[in-house]
Short mmCIF file of C-alpha atoms in Angstrom, two decimals:
data_model
loop_
_atom_site.label_atom_id
_atom_site.label_comp_id
_atom_site.label_asym_id
_atom_site.label_seq_id
_atom_site.Cartn_x
_atom_site.Cartn_y
_atom_site.Cartn_z
CA VAL A 1391 10.18 -45.56 -15.16
CA GLN A 1392 11.61 -41.91 -14.01
CA LEU A 1393 12.00 -38.95 -16.77
CA GLN A 1394 14.75 -36.38 -15.48
CA ALA A 1395 14.10 -32.69 -16.69
CA SER A 1396 17.00 -30.85 -16.66
CA GLY A 1397 18.79 -27.38 -18.46
CA GLY A 1398 16.79 -24.48 -17.04
CA GLY A 1399 18.45 -20.99 -15.19
CA LEU A 1400 18.68 -17.86 -15.49
CA VAL A 1401 18.92 -15.85 -19.37
CA GLN A 1402 18.12 -12.72 -21.02
CA PRO A 1403 15.15 -11.95 -22.54
CA GLY A 1404 16.02 -12.88 -26.41
CA GLY A 1405 18.90 -16.11 -25.17
CA SER A 1406 18.69 -19.14 -25.36
CA LEU A 1407 18.33 -22.57 -23.39
CA ARG A 1408 18.23 -26.27 -24.07
CA LEU A 1409 16.24 -28.45 -21.85
CA SER A 1410 16.71 -31.67 -21.31
CA CYS A 1411 14.55 -34.96 -20.60
CA ALA A 1412 16.25 -37.61 -20.22
CA ALA A 1413 14.32 -41.00 -19.76
CA SER A 1414 15.48 -44.07 -17.89
CA GLY A 1415 14.36 -47.68 -16.85
CA PHE A 1416 11.81 -47.49 -20.32
CA THR A 1417 12.40 -46.80 -24.35
CA LEU A 1418 10.75 -43.32 -25.42
CA ASP A 1419 10.45 -46.05 -28.47
CA TYR A 1420 6.20 -45.55 -28.56
CA TYR A 1421 6.04 -42.20 -26.41
CA GLY A 1422 5.16 -39.71 -26.95
CA ILE A 1423 7.05 -37.02 -25.33
CA GLY A 1424 5.36 -33.44 -23.95
CA TRP A 1425 6.93 -30.49 -22.01
CA PHE A 1426 4.88 -28.04 -20.67
CA ARG A 1427 4.65 -25.56 -17.90
CA GLN A 1428 3.64 -23.40 -14.78
CA ALA A 1429 4.06 -19.88 -13.53
CA PRO A 1430 3.16 -19.12 -10.50
CA GLY A 1431 -0.58 -17.96 -10.04
CA LYS A 1432 -1.25 -19.97 -13.45
CA GLU A 1433 -2.27 -23.41 -14.32
CA ARG A 1434 0.09 -25.49 -16.55
CA GLU A 1435 -0.05 -25.40 -19.96
CA GLY A 1436 1.35 -27.72 -22.60
CA VAL A 1437 4.20 -26.23 -24.88
CA SER A 1438 5.38 -29.46 -27.11
CA CYS A 1439 5.09 -32.53 -27.73
CA ILE A 1440 6.05 -35.29 -30.23
CA SER A 1441 5.58 -38.54 -31.17
CA SER A 1442 8.43 -40.90 -31.08
CA SER A 1443 7.00 -43.47 -33.81
CA ASP A 1444 6.84 -41.20 -36.49
CA GLY A 1445 8.49 -37.99 -35.12
CA SER A 1446 5.59 -35.56 -35.41
CA THR A 1447 5.46 -32.37 -33.57
CA TYR A 1448 3.25 -29.72 -31.62
CA TYR A 1449 3.47 -26.62 -30.49
CA ALA A 1450 1.26 -23.89 -28.92
CA ASP A 1451 0.81 -20.57 -30.59
CA SER A 1452 2.99 -19.01 -28.37
CA VAL A 1453 6.08 -20.57 -28.88
CA LYS A 1454 5.46 -21.54 -32.35
CA GLY A 1455 8.77 -20.28 -34.68
CA ARG A 1456 11.08 -19.84 -30.89
CA PHE A 1457 11.42 -23.62 -29.36
CA THR A 1458 12.02 -26.56 -31.08
CA ILE A 1459 11.71 -30.14 -29.94
CA SER A 1460 13.59 -32.97 -30.79
CA ILE A 1461 14.27 -36.54 -30.17
CA ASN A 1462 17.72 -38.33 -29.69
CA HIS A 1463 16.57 -42.97 -29.64
CA ALA A 1464 20.26 -43.60 -29.37
CA GLU A 1465 20.56 -41.58 -26.23
CA ASN A 1466 16.74 -42.00 -25.07
CA THR A 1467 16.01 -38.46 -24.69
CA VAL A 1468 13.79 -35.57 -25.66
CA TYR A 1469 14.96 -32.02 -25.75
CA LEU A 1470 13.24 -28.65 -25.90
CA GLN A 1471 15.64 -25.57 -27.95
CA MET A 1472 14.17 -21.98 -26.34
CA ASP A 1473 15.53 -19.21 -28.96
CA SER A 1474 13.89 -15.60 -28.69
CA LEU A 1475 13.16 -16.40 -24.69
CA LYS A 1476 11.06 -13.42 -23.13
CA PRO A 1477 10.40 -12.87 -19.73
CA GLU A 1478 6.72 -14.74 -20.24
CA ASP A 1479 8.65 -17.99 -20.93
CA THR A 1480 8.97 -17.74 -16.96
CA ALA A 1481 8.49 -20.77 -15.42
CA VAL A 1482 9.22 -24.11 -14.01
CA TYR A 1483 9.04 -27.11 -17.02
CA TYR A 1484 7.77 -30.44 -16.71
CA CYS A 1485 8.26 -33.03 -19.05
CA ALA A 1486 5.94 -35.79 -19.58
CA ALA A 1487 5.54 -39.40 -21.26
CA GLU A 1488 2.36 -40.89 -22.97
CA ILE A 1489 1.90 -44.20 -23.78
CA GLY A 1490 1.66 -44.97 -27.54
CA GLY A 1491 1.17 -40.87 -28.09
CA PHE A 1492 0.86 -38.56 -31.21
CA ALA A 1493 1.63 -35.35 -31.34
CA SER A 1494 -1.27 -32.94 -31.55
CA GLY A 1495 -2.99 -30.19 -29.26
CA PRO A 1496 -3.98 -28.57 -27.65
CA MET A 1497 -1.68 -30.69 -24.81
CA LYS A 1498 -3.86 -31.76 -21.49
CA ARG A 1499 -1.94 -32.83 -18.97
CA THR A 1500 -4.40 -36.44 -17.96
CA TRP A 1501 -3.43 -37.66 -21.29
CA TYR A 1502 0.07 -38.13 -19.86
CA ASP A 1503 1.01 -41.55 -17.93
CA TYR A 1504 4.09 -40.59 -16.25
CA TRP A 1505 5.59 -36.91 -15.01
CA GLY A 1506 9.22 -35.87 -14.32
CA GLN A 1507 9.96 -33.38 -12.13
CA GLY A 1508 9.92 -29.41 -13.26
CA THR A 1509 13.45 -27.79 -13.94
CA GLN A 1510 13.03 -23.52 -13.62
CA VAL A 1511 13.81 -21.24 -16.48
CA THR A 1512 14.06 -17.72 -15.35
CA VAL A 1513 13.74 -15.39 -18.19
CA SER A 1514 15.10 -11.72 -16.78
CA SER A 1515 17.57 -8.59 -17.50
#
């Protein structure tokens, strides 16, 4: 069971990035997938999650209207499209999988059973 997060990088304020979370060793069906982020000196916070069973989604207030989470079952991958990025979005982003999870929040780290490695997102001019 493995989750591989990718797509981070350096982008200017107002720019966009798309993060990917590819699952291997298991199918994302019947899982909830979440994205968390952790900035230096801060606690890890839930950003967005999606239920693979019904497609329902949740967004933290800080990203609502700017980020979009989606799932591609054929690719066994979850995407996080991040638009209108702000410097305060700078963090290491992690994806995680919750068995039988539904999209709800505020998200809690303890809900999630599997974690991927992080991908760095830096928003700076």
